[in-house]
Short mmCIF file of C-alpha atoms and ligand atoms in Angstrom, two decimals:
data_model
loop_
_atom_site.label_atom_id
_atom_site.label_comp_id
_atom_site.label_asym_id
_atom_site.label_seq_id
_atom_site.Cartn_x
_atom_site.Cartn_y
_atom_site.Cartn_z
CA UNK F 1 10.05 -24.27 -43.75
CA UNK F 2 6.71 -22.62 -43.63
CA UNK F 3 4.92 -25.29 -41.73
CA UNK F 4 7.50 -25.17 -39.02
CA UNK F 5 7.08 -21.26 -38.81
CA UNK F 6 3.41 -21.64 -38.46
CA UNK F 7 3.88 -24.26 -36.11
CA UNK F 8 5.93 -22.25 -34.05
CA UNK F 9 3.62 -19.16 -34.53
CA UNK F 10 0.71 -21.30 -33.04
CA UNK F 11 2.49 -22.59 -30.27
CA UNK F 12 3.48 -19.21 -28.98
CA UNK F 13 0.64 -17.75 -29.23
CA UNK F 14 -1.21 -20.66 -27.35
CA UNK F 15 1.38 -20.33 -24.38
CA UNK F 16 0.79 -16.64 -24.24
CA UNK F 17 -2.76 -17.24 -23.84
CA UNK F 18 -2.47 -19.64 -20.91
CA UNK F 19 -0.27 -16.99 -19.31
CA UNK F 20 -3.12 -14.62 -16.91
CA UNK F 21 -3.24 -10.71 -17.21
CA UNK F 22 -2.72 -9.23 -14.35
CA UNK F 23 -4.64 -6.28 -12.72
CA UNK F 24 -2.96 -4.90 -9.97
CA UNK F 25 -5.40 -2.04 -8.52
CA UNK F 26 -3.43 -0.13 -5.47
CA UNK F 27 -4.78 2.49 -3.63
CA UNK F 28 -3.17 5.11 -0.99
CA UNK F 29 -3.37 4.67 2.70
CA UNK F 30 -6.55 2.57 2.47
CA UNK F 31 -6.44 0.43 5.56
CA UNK F 32 -7.79 -3.24 5.92
CA UNK F 33 -9.95 -1.99 8.65
CA UNK F 34 -12.31 0.12 6.58
CA UNK F 35 -13.14 -2.58 4.25
CA UNK F 36 -16.34 -4.53 5.19
CA UNK F 37 -14.83 -7.93 3.93
CA UNK F 38 -12.31 -7.69 6.85
CA UNK F 39 -14.62 -6.92 9.17
CA UNK F 40 -14.61 -2.95 9.26
CA UNK F 41 -17.01 -1.41 11.89
CA UNK F 42 -17.34 1.98 10.02
CA UNK F 43 -18.07 1.16 6.55
CA UNK F 44 -19.38 -0.97 3.52
CA UNK F 45 -17.19 -1.81 0.45
CA UNK F 46 -19.52 -3.94 -1.47
CA UNK F 47 -17.22 -3.77 -4.40
CA UNK F 48 -13.85 -5.00 -2.77
CA UNK F 49 -16.43 -7.37 -0.86
CA UNK F 50 -17.30 -8.89 -4.32
CA UNK F 51 -13.28 -9.56 -4.78
CA UNK F 52 -13.52 -11.24 -1.32
CA UNK F 53 -16.23 -13.15 -1.87
CA UNK F 54 -14.92 -14.51 -5.43
CA UNK F 55 -11.15 -14.94 -4.50
CA UNK F 56 -9.03 -15.17 -1.40
CA UNK F 57 -8.86 -12.75 1.61
CA UNK F 58 -5.05 -12.52 2.55
CA UNK F 59 -5.45 -11.50 6.46
CA UNK F 60 -1.44 -10.98 7.15
CA UNK F 61 0.30 -8.95 4.57
CA UNK F 62 2.51 -6.74 5.59
CA UNK F 63 4.48 -3.62 4.68
CA UNK F 64 8.20 -3.62 5.51
CA UNK F 65 8.70 0.28 5.53
CA UNK F 66 5.27 1.78 5.88
CA UNK F 67 5.66 5.00 4.06
CA UNK F 68 4.39 5.57 0.11
CA UNK F 69 7.61 5.95 -1.67
CA UNK F 70 9.68 2.92 -0.07
CA UNK F 71 6.57 0.85 -0.26
CA UNK F 72 6.05 1.57 -4.22
CA UNK F 73 9.71 0.90 -4.70
CA UNK F 74 9.76 -2.32 -2.87
CA UNK F 75 6.70 -3.64 -4.94
CA UNK F 76 8.74 -2.81 -8.29
CA UNK F 77 11.92 -4.65 -7.21
CA UNK F 78 10.85 -7.42 -4.56
CA UNK F 79 14.06 -5.56 -2.53
CA UNK F 80 14.00 -4.15 0.86
CA UNK F 81 14.63 -0.23 0.74
CA UNK F 82 18.39 -0.82 1.64
CA UNK F 83 18.87 -2.71 -1.66
CA UNK F 84 16.79 -0.78 -3.94
CA UNK F 85 17.96 2.39 -2.87
CA UNK F 86 14.73 4.24 -1.80
CA UNK F 87 14.46 4.29 1.89
CA UNK F 88 12.70 7.75 2.14
CA UNK F 89 11.00 10.19 -0.30
CA UNK F 90 13.87 10.01 -2.47
CA UNK F 91 14.04 9.32 -6.26
CA UNK F 92 13.86 5.90 -7.18
CA UNK F 93 16.80 4.53 -9.48
CA UNK F 94 14.80 3.41 -12.74
CA UNK F 95 17.63 1.92 -13.99
CA UNK F 96 17.84 -1.03 -11.79
CA UNK F 97 16.05 -4.48 -12.36
CA UNK F 98 11.76 -4.32 -11.90
CA UNK F 99 9.02 -6.48 -12.35
CA UNK F 100 7.52 -4.35 -14.90
CA UNK F 101 10.77 -4.65 -16.90
CA UNK F 102 10.93 -8.43 -16.75
CA UNK F 103 7.21 -9.31 -17.65
CA UNK F 104 7.51 -6.41 -20.40
CA UNK F 105 10.64 -8.31 -21.90
CA UNK F 106 8.59 -11.78 -21.55
CA UNK F 107 5.82 -10.35 -23.79
CA UNK F 108 3.40 -8.84 -21.39
CA UNK F 109 1.85 -5.50 -22.37
CA UNK F 110 2.80 -3.24 -19.58
CA UNK F 111 1.10 -0.17 -17.92
CA UNK F 112 1.24 1.94 -15.05
CA UNK F 113 -1.95 4.29 -14.73
CA UNK F 114 -2.01 6.64 -11.44
CA UNK F 115 -0.37 7.65 -8.60
CA UNK F 116 3.46 6.53 -8.77
CA UNK F 117 5.43 8.88 -6.25
CA UNK F 118 8.84 7.81 -7.25
CA UNK F 119 10.22 10.97 -8.57
CA UNK F 120 11.93 9.49 -11.77
CA UNK F 121 9.90 8.59 -14.82
CA UNK F 122 8.71 5.03 -14.92
CA UNK F 123 10.81 2.54 -16.93
CA UNK F 124 9.32 -0.85 -18.38
CA UNK F 125 5.89 0.27 -18.95
CA UNK F 126 4.72 0.06 -22.47
CA UNK F 127 1.80 2.94 -21.63
CA UNK F 128 2.22 5.03 -18.68
CA UNK F 129 0.62 8.23 -17.37
CA UNK F 130 0.96 9.25 -13.65
CA UNK F 131 0.20 11.92 -11.33
CA UNK F 132 3.34 14.33 -10.63
CA UNK F 133 4.32 14.10 -6.62
CA UNK F 134 1.19 13.80 -4.68
CA UNK F 135 -1.28 14.88 -7.63
CA UNK F 136 -4.41 16.49 -7.27
CA UNK F 137 -7.91 15.23 -6.21
CA UNK F 138 -9.63 17.52 -8.32
CA UNK F 139 -8.70 18.22 -12.17
CA UNK F 140 -5.54 16.31 -11.68
CA UNK F 141 -2.79 16.81 -13.82
CA UNK F 142 -0.94 13.79 -15.42
CA UNK F 143 2.52 13.33 -16.77
CA UNK F 144 3.10 11.27 -20.00
CA UNK F 145 6.00 10.50 -22.32
CA UNK F 146 4.95 13.20 -24.36
CA UNK F 147 4.40 15.79 -21.82
CA UNK F 148 1.64 17.06 -19.32
CA UNK F 149 -2.10 16.99 -19.68
CA UNK F 150 -4.60 18.31 -17.39
CA UNK F 151 -8.00 16.28 -17.14
CA UNK F 152 -10.92 17.58 -15.65
CA UNK F 153 -12.92 15.55 -12.88
CA UNK F 154 -12.17 13.59 -9.76
CA UNK F 155 -9.12 11.71 -9.65
CA UNK F 156 -10.41 8.16 -8.59
CA UNK F 157 -12.97 8.46 -11.50
CA UNK F 158 -10.19 9.58 -14.10
CA UNK F 159 -7.71 6.84 -12.98
CA UNK F 160 -10.05 4.10 -13.64
CA UNK F 161 -11.41 5.69 -16.97
CA UNK F 162 -7.68 5.92 -17.98
CA UNK F 163 -7.71 2.05 -16.79
CA UNK F 164 -10.15 1.07 -18.80
CA UNK F 165 -8.99 2.82 -22.10
CA UNK F 166 -5.84 0.87 -21.35
CA UNK F 167 -7.71 -2.22 -21.53
CA UNK F 168 -9.80 -1.74 -24.43
CA UNK F 169 -6.81 -0.42 -26.71
CA UNK F 170 -3.99 -2.73 -25.59
CA UNK F 171 -2.97 -5.31 -28.04
CA UNK F 172 -4.78 -8.29 -28.09
CA UNK F 173 -2.25 -11.00 -28.80
CA UNK F 174 -0.85 -10.38 -25.37
CA UNK F 175 -1.29 -10.73 -21.85
CA UNK F 176 -1.41 -7.41 -19.81
CA UNK F 177 0.01 -6.64 -16.53
CA UNK F 178 -1.50 -2.96 -15.52
CA UNK F 179 -0.79 -1.08 -12.25
CA UNK F 180 -3.85 1.12 -11.40
CA UNK F 181 -2.39 2.96 -8.71
CA UNK F 182 -5.09 5.48 -6.99
CA UNK F 183 -4.62 8.57 -5.12
CA UNK F 184 -7.33 7.97 -2.66
CA UNK F 185 -8.00 8.00 0.15
CA UNK F 186 -4.55 9.85 1.00
CA UNK F 187 -4.61 13.10 2.98
CA UNK F 188 -5.95 15.59 2.86
CA UNK F 189 -9.04 13.41 2.13
CA UNK F 190 -11.08 15.05 -0.47
CA UNK F 191 -13.96 13.40 -1.44
CA UNK F 192 -16.37 13.94 -4.50
CA UNK F 193 -19.69 15.71 -3.91
CA UNK F 194 -21.48 12.31 -4.46
CA UNK F 195 -19.71 10.97 -1.69
CA UNK F 196 -18.88 13.55 0.49
CA UNK F 197 -22.79 13.90 1.08
CA UNK F 198 -23.20 10.10 2.18
CA UNK F 199 -21.01 10.70 4.76
CA UNK F 200 -21.79 14.40 5.94
CA UNK F 201 -24.03 13.49 8.78
CA UNK F 202 -22.66 10.15 9.53
CA UNK F 203 -21.50 9.56 13.10
CA UNK F 204 -18.37 6.97 12.78
CA UNK F 205 -17.83 4.67 15.60
CA UNK F 206 -14.43 5.47 17.46
CA UNK F 207 -11.75 2.91 17.74
CA UNK F 208 -11.46 1.47 21.44
CA UNK F 209 -7.49 3.01 21.56
CA UNK F 210 -8.28 6.64 20.61
CA UNK F 211 -7.66 7.93 23.82
CA UNK F 212 -4.34 5.53 24.07
CA UNK F 213 -2.35 7.35 27.19
CA UNK F 214 0.66 5.56 25.97
CA UNK F 215 1.66 3.65 29.42
CA UNK F 216 4.54 1.72 29.15
CA UNK F 217 5.37 2.66 25.62
CA UNK F 218 8.45 4.43 24.64
CA UNK F 219 8.94 8.15 23.99
CA UNK F 220 8.46 7.73 19.99
CA UNK F 221 4.67 7.29 20.23
CA UNK F 222 4.70 10.49 22.48
CA UNK F 223 7.11 12.59 20.67
CA UNK F 224 5.33 11.82 16.92
CA UNK F 225 3.24 14.34 15.14
CA UNK F 226 0.85 12.34 13.99
CA UNK F 227 -2.24 12.71 16.89
CA UNK F 228 -5.90 13.24 15.53
CA UNK F 229 -6.20 15.42 18.41
CA UNK F 230 -2.58 17.60 18.01
CA UNK F 231 -1.60 17.40 14.41
CA UNK F 232 -5.14 17.50 12.21
CA UNK F 233 -5.02 21.37 10.99
CA UNK F 234 -8.06 22.95 9.53
CA UNK F 235 -6.37 21.99 5.88
CA UNK F 236 -7.28 18.39 7.00
CA UNK F 237 -10.63 19.28 8.85
CA UNK F 238 -11.82 21.63 5.90
CA UNK F 239 -12.89 24.22 8.51
CA UNK F 240 -12.08 25.49 11.73
CA UNK F 241 -13.46 23.28 14.80
CA UNK F 242 -16.44 25.09 16.24
CA UNK F 243 -15.55 27.60 18.79
CA UNK F 244 -15.00 26.73 22.67
CA UNK F 245 -14.25 23.32 21.70
CA UNK F 246 -11.26 21.67 23.68
CA UNK F 247 -10.00 18.52 25.35
CA UNK F 248 -12.16 15.68 24.60
CA UNK F 249 -14.89 17.28 22.66
CA UNK F 250 -12.25 18.44 20.41
CA UNK F 251 -10.81 15.36 19.71
CA UNK F 252 -14.56 13.54 19.04
CA UNK F 253 -14.87 16.47 16.54
CA UNK F 254 -11.64 16.19 14.96
CA UNK F 255 -11.81 12.06 14.29
CA UNK F 256 -15.44 12.86 12.91
CA UNK F 257 -14.30 15.05 10.42
CA UNK F 258 -11.23 12.94 9.26
CA UNK F 259 -12.90 9.99 9.17
CA UNK F 260 -16.11 11.19 7.12
CA UNK F 261 -13.83 12.34 4.26
CA UNK F 262 -11.38 9.61 4.61
CA UNK F 263 -14.33 7.15 4.13
CA UNK F 264 -16.21 9.34 1.62
CA UNK F 265 -12.84 8.91 -0.38
CA UNK F 266 -12.87 5.15 0.04
CA UNK F 267 -16.15 5.28 -1.51
CA UNK F 268 -15.28 6.24 -4.62
CA UNK F 269 -12.58 3.83 -4.68
CA UNK F 270 -14.88 1.09 -4.03
CA UNK F 271 -17.33 2.40 -6.71
CA UNK F 272 -14.56 2.48 -9.05
CA UNK F 273 -13.25 -1.04 -8.61
CA UNK F 274 -16.65 -2.07 -9.34
CA UNK F 275 -16.55 -0.39 -12.79
CA UNK F 276 -12.93 -2.24 -13.52
CA UNK F 277 -14.34 -5.44 -12.69
CA UNK F 278 -18.00 -5.23 -14.57
CA UNK F 279 -15.55 -4.14 -17.45
CA UNK F 280 -13.61 -7.35 -17.09
CA UNK F 281 -16.69 -9.05 -16.99
CA UNK F 282 -18.36 -7.36 -20.13
CA UNK F 283 -15.03 -7.74 -22.36
CA UNK F 284 -14.73 -11.08 -21.27
CA UNK F 285 -11.55 -10.87 -19.48
CA UNK F 286 -12.21 -11.73 -16.14
CA UNK F 287 -11.82 -15.86 -16.54
CA UNK F 288 -7.89 -15.10 -17.36
CA UNK F 289 -7.30 -12.29 -15.04
CA UNK F 290 -5.83 -12.06 -11.78
CA UNK F 291 -7.45 -9.33 -9.81
CA UNK F 292 -5.44 -8.16 -6.92
CA UNK F 293 -6.50 -4.99 -4.64
CA UNK F 294 -4.11 -3.56 -1.92
CA UNK F 295 -2.90 -0.66 -0.52
CA UNK F 296 0.67 0.66 -0.31
CA UNK F 297 0.59 0.27 3.64
CA UNK F 298 -2.26 0.56 6.02
CA UNK F 299 -3.10 3.53 8.11
CA UNK F 300 -4.46 4.64 11.50
CA UNK F 301 -7.90 5.55 11.81
CA UNK F 302 -7.70 7.30 15.08
CA UNK F 303 -5.82 3.94 16.60
CA UNK F 304 -3.50 5.29 19.44
CA UNK F 305 -5.14 8.67 19.30
CA UNK F 306 -2.89 8.76 15.46
CA UNK F 307 -3.42 9.11 12.01
CA UNK F 308 -1.04 8.50 9.04
CA UNK F 309 1.33 5.30 9.16
CA UNK F 310 5.14 4.73 9.63
CA UNK F 311 5.22 3.12 12.88
CA UNK F 312 5.39 -1.06 13.06
CA UNK F 313 2.22 -0.77 15.01
CA UNK F 314 -0.36 -3.41 13.14
CA UNK F 315 -2.69 -0.64 11.88
CA UNK F 316 0.09 0.77 9.96
CA UNK F 317 1.80 -2.00 8.62
CA UNK F 318 -1.17 -4.43 7.70
CA UNK F 319 -1.99 -4.00 4.18
CA UNK F 320 -5.38 -5.55 2.67
CA UNK F 321 -4.62 -7.98 0.17
CA UNK F 322 -7.61 -9.60 -1.84
CA UNK F 323 -7.22 -11.88 -4.96
CA UNK F 324 -9.21 -13.55 -7.18
CA UNK F 325 -7.75 -15.70 -9.98
CA UNK F 326 -10.79 -17.54 -11.68
CA UNK F 327 -10.46 -21.50 -11.18
CA UNK F 328 -7.60 -21.10 -8.83
CA UNK F 329 -8.26 -18.82 -5.92
CA UNK F 330 -10.88 -20.63 -3.86
CA UNK F 331 -13.96 -18.51 -3.69
CA UNK F 332 -14.36 -17.01 -0.19
CA UNK F 333 -11.35 -18.32 1.40
CA UNK F 334 -8.93 -16.62 3.82
CA UNK F 335 -5.47 -17.13 4.00
CA UNK F 336 -3.34 -16.27 7.07
CA UNK F 337 0.10 -17.29 6.09
CA UNK F 338 2.31 -14.32 6.75
CA UNK F 339 3.30 -11.98 3.44
CA UNK F 340 5.22 -8.83 3.05
CA UNK F 341 5.12 -6.42 0.13
CA UNK F 342 8.67 -7.63 -1.25
CA UNK F 343 6.52 -10.89 -2.12
CA UNK F 344 4.75 -9.08 -4.45
CA UNK F 345 7.00 -8.88 -7.65
CA UNK F 346 8.14 -12.59 -7.16
CA UNK F 347 4.35 -13.33 -7.40
CA UNK F 348 4.05 -11.38 -10.43
CA UNK F 349 7.28 -13.20 -12.01
CA UNK F 350 5.62 -16.72 -11.04
CA UNK F 351 1.98 -15.72 -12.74
CA UNK F 352 3.59 -14.78 -15.70
CA UNK F 353 5.68 -18.33 -15.34
CA UNK F 354 8.73 -16.39 -14.88
CA UNK F 355 11.61 -17.42 -12.84
CA UNK F 356 11.98 -15.50 -9.84
CA UNK F 357 15.29 -13.34 -9.68
CA UNK F 358 17.95 -14.24 -7.20
CA UNK F 359 18.26 -10.64 -6.42
CA UNK F 360 14.44 -10.38 -5.24
CA UNK F 361 14.36 -10.96 -1.31
CA UNK F 362 10.67 -11.86 -1.26
CA UNK F 363 8.90 -15.23 -2.24
CA UNK F 364 5.90 -15.89 -4.51
CA UNK F 365 2.83 -16.05 -3.28
CA UNK F 366 1.20 -18.21 -6.13
CA UNK F 367 1.45 -21.64 -4.10
CA UNK F 368 -0.92 -19.62 -1.48
CA UNK F 369 -3.24 -18.39 -4.25
CA UNK F 370 -3.38 -22.02 -4.86
CA UNK F 371 -4.26 -23.19 -1.17
CA UNK F 372 -1.14 -25.31 -0.90
CA UNK F 373 -0.49 -25.90 2.36
CA UNK F 374 3.41 -24.92 2.70
CA UNK F 375 5.58 -26.42 5.88
CA UNK F 376 8.15 -23.80 4.84
CA UNK F 377 6.88 -20.60 4.77
CA UNK F 378 8.59 -17.99 6.90
CA UNK F 379 7.36 -17.23 10.45
CA UNK F 380 9.00 -14.12 10.94
CA UNK F 381 9.98 -10.87 8.71
CA UNK F 382 11.97 -8.16 9.47
CA UNK F 383 10.61 -4.30 9.15
CA UNK F 384 12.72 -0.88 8.97
CA UNK F 385 11.54 2.68 8.93
CA UNK F 386 13.92 5.62 8.19
CA UNK F 387 12.21 8.48 7.49
CA UNK F 388 13.41 10.55 10.96
CA UNK F 389 12.28 13.21 11.84
CA UNK F 390 10.44 13.27 8.56
CA UNK F 391 6.99 15.07 8.00
CA UNK F 392 6.02 13.60 11.74
CA UNK F 393 8.69 13.64 13.75
CA UNK F 394 8.12 9.73 13.74
CA UNK F 395 11.46 8.04 15.18
CA UNK F 396 13.18 5.54 13.00
CA UNK F 397 13.10 2.08 14.11
CA UNK F 398 13.50 -1.48 12.76
CA UNK F 399 11.94 -4.59 14.56
CA UNK F 400 10.80 -7.96 13.81
CA UNK F 401 7.33 -9.67 13.64
CA UNK F 402 6.78 -13.20 14.20
CA UNK F 403 3.51 -15.14 14.42
CA UNK F 404 2.97 -14.25 18.18
CA UNK F 405 5.11 -11.32 18.91
CA UNK F 406 6.76 -7.97 17.72
CA UNK F 407 9.88 -6.64 18.74
CA UNK F 408 10.69 -2.74 17.96
CA UNK F 409 14.16 -1.33 18.22
CA UNK F 410 14.52 2.59 17.84
CA UNK F 411 17.87 2.93 17.43
CA UNK F 412 18.54 6.58 17.33
CA UNK F 413 17.02 6.49 21.06
CA UNK F 414 18.20 3.14 22.15
CA UNK F 415 14.73 1.92 23.26
CA UNK F 416 12.87 -0.88 22.50
CA UNK F 417 8.97 -2.22 22.59
CA UNK F 418 8.18 -5.66 22.97
CA UNK F 419 4.42 -7.20 22.21
CA UNK F 420 2.62 -10.07 22.70
CA UNK F 421 0.29 -10.38 20.03
CA UNK F 422 -1.58 -13.04 21.02
CA UNK F 423 -2.78 -11.50 24.45
CA UNK F 424 -2.38 -8.12 23.48
CA UNK F 425 -3.14 -7.50 19.74
CA UNK F 426 -3.89 -3.56 19.98
CA UNK F 427 -0.35 -3.61 21.20
CA UNK F 428 -0.64 -1.35 24.63
CA UNK F 429 1.35 -2.93 26.69
CA UNK F 430 5.17 -2.91 26.15
CA UNK F 431 6.68 -5.88 27.81
CA UNK F 432 10.47 -5.11 27.19
CA UNK F 433 11.36 -4.29 30.42
CA UNK F 434 9.11 -7.01 32.24
CA UNK F 435 11.53 -9.43 33.87
CA UNK F 436 9.40 -12.59 32.76
CA UNK F 437 10.04 -12.00 29.18
CA UNK F 438 14.00 -11.80 29.42
CA UNK F 439 13.90 -15.39 27.63
CA UNK F 440 11.52 -13.94 24.80
CA UNK F 441 13.33 -10.74 24.30
CA UNK F 442 16.41 -12.67 23.68
CA UNK F 443 15.24 -15.30 21.38
CA UNK F 444 13.28 -12.03 19.34
CA UNK F 445 16.72 -10.21 19.29
CA UNK F 446 18.34 -13.22 17.93
CA UNK F 447 15.56 -13.56 15.13
CA UNK F 448 15.93 -9.87 14.75
CA UNK F 449 19.54 -9.47 14.11
CA UNK F 450 19.41 -13.69 12.38
CA UNK F 451 17.18 -11.57 9.30
CA UNK F 452 19.04 -8.03 9.33
CA UNK F 453 22.22 -10.02 8.53
CA UNK F 454 20.26 -12.29 5.85
CA UNK F 455 18.80 -9.44 3.95
CA UNK F 456 22.18 -7.89 4.14
CA UNK F 457 20.98 -4.80 5.70
CA UNK F 458 24.25 -3.06 6.70
CA UNK F 459 22.85 0.07 7.75
CA UNK F 460 23.58 1.57 4.57
CA UNK F 461 20.95 4.41 5.36
CA UNK F 462 20.89 4.38 9.34
CA UNK F 463 22.32 7.74 9.71
CA UNK F 464 22.22 9.29 6.35
CA UNK F 465 19.30 9.81 4.01
CA UNK F 466 19.25 10.23 0.60
CA UNK F 467 18.06 13.99 -0.27
CA UNK F 468 13.90 14.11 -1.03
CA UNK F 469 13.04 13.74 -4.65
CA UNK F 470 9.39 12.86 -5.15
CA UNK F 471 7.42 15.99 -4.52
CA UNK F 472 7.83 18.75 -7.40
CA UNK F 473 8.47 21.00 -9.19
CA UNK F 474 7.35 19.09 -12.06
CA UNK F 475 7.85 20.90 -15.05
CA UNK F 476 8.52 18.51 -17.48
CA UNK F 477 9.50 19.78 -21.11
CA UNK F 478 6.94 19.18 -23.59
CA UNK F 479 3.44 21.05 -24.25
CA UNK F 480 0.70 21.17 -21.49
CA UNK F 481 -2.63 20.30 -23.26
CA UNK F 482 -5.57 21.90 -22.81
CA UNK F 483 -7.65 20.73 -19.96
CA UNK F 484 -10.15 17.90 -21.29
CA UNK F 485 -13.46 16.84 -19.59
CA UNK F 486 -13.76 13.02 -20.55
CA UNK F 487 -17.17 11.45 -20.75
CA UNK F 488 -18.20 9.26 -17.94
CA UNK F 489 -17.76 5.93 -19.17
CA1 CA D 501 0.53 5.74 1.29
#
């Protein structure tokens, strides 16, 4: 009897040791085209590049509803917004199944540190400390099961400090699943002094489409208020524009102010990813830890004259996705299969050796991490954005993206856009009304409505959105501790 129990004990420990740790690092609004491994023309990110060099760079990972809260809900559940009930900035129902709960139940030690932005308390985590709402860049408050505490310092450094502490203090007999979620580089882009100085006098190259005149496009892009020229305010630029600046001179000035701060925030993220990777090396954890770096969506870096995200255009929907899994991912490789953030939860399940629950709507990316060639991988995927008018007067739309084309429908306006992504990768020529494209449009519409049906999107949130519920007030019961200053590790 004793012998049998001992054997079972060893077997289970052995099995547990083989399951990889998962370190999921996600920043907020970090566009792939601001990472040098993705060919950035505007900055250098040596630590993120290190992940790409040691692992695989996914070139086509997309967000299916390109704003913060819905993306986070999708990542946790493996479901589209209409299935997880979080289409806009409404409170996430934490009683539903999530990948954190599944991994915790399977013996993973689970942690969530940093920006949560789902309104309700995290569920399925052994340890959590989250920013209330958007959180603060400087001396941020954190919400924890025991109350609220303020930590002095810069938010990206602190989230990394807390993540390293989590790794040090974790139970060593379990694999871990850590979601390390940075606030940066979210608007209004407040860098720390060190990184601010790095970009203070830099002239950042402008994107080719900064002065897009929106010819051939529908009303949506004209009506939106996410324009660098018209909508960035003094809170964003941190200073009023020099007197007398107008027109193109003002656009140039605003673009520079925007990008200098945005890129400085990213530089701190990059440094701190380096700190985490170094800790994994020093502690011997690197070998059996899958490290993923991504962002909750992409971002317009002056592309089409815009900032922010929301639209189904490429800079907004494209997520960076770098994965290092020693012994599995081929160093320096790339992956061009189309993945979506709905796939993340199934991927975590698969990494943990668990079956993917039937209700999850994505697919595990593990075969792609292994470099397998899959003949049955998806060739199209479905997008839907609801937050209209929202914070930026951005029109609701749904659409389909294939390997070569994109069709978008602004359902409240009854207007369509269609792009040939092969010949027009910048999406400057809306071909929807081109008679020569009628057949292509008809095929794309069939694909779009086929996917919509298959995903059981019955327009649940088309006309009515749930109330806002993720941004304050956050007067959590329990004591507020005195601000603490942490020593730099
Ligand atoms: Ca975001």
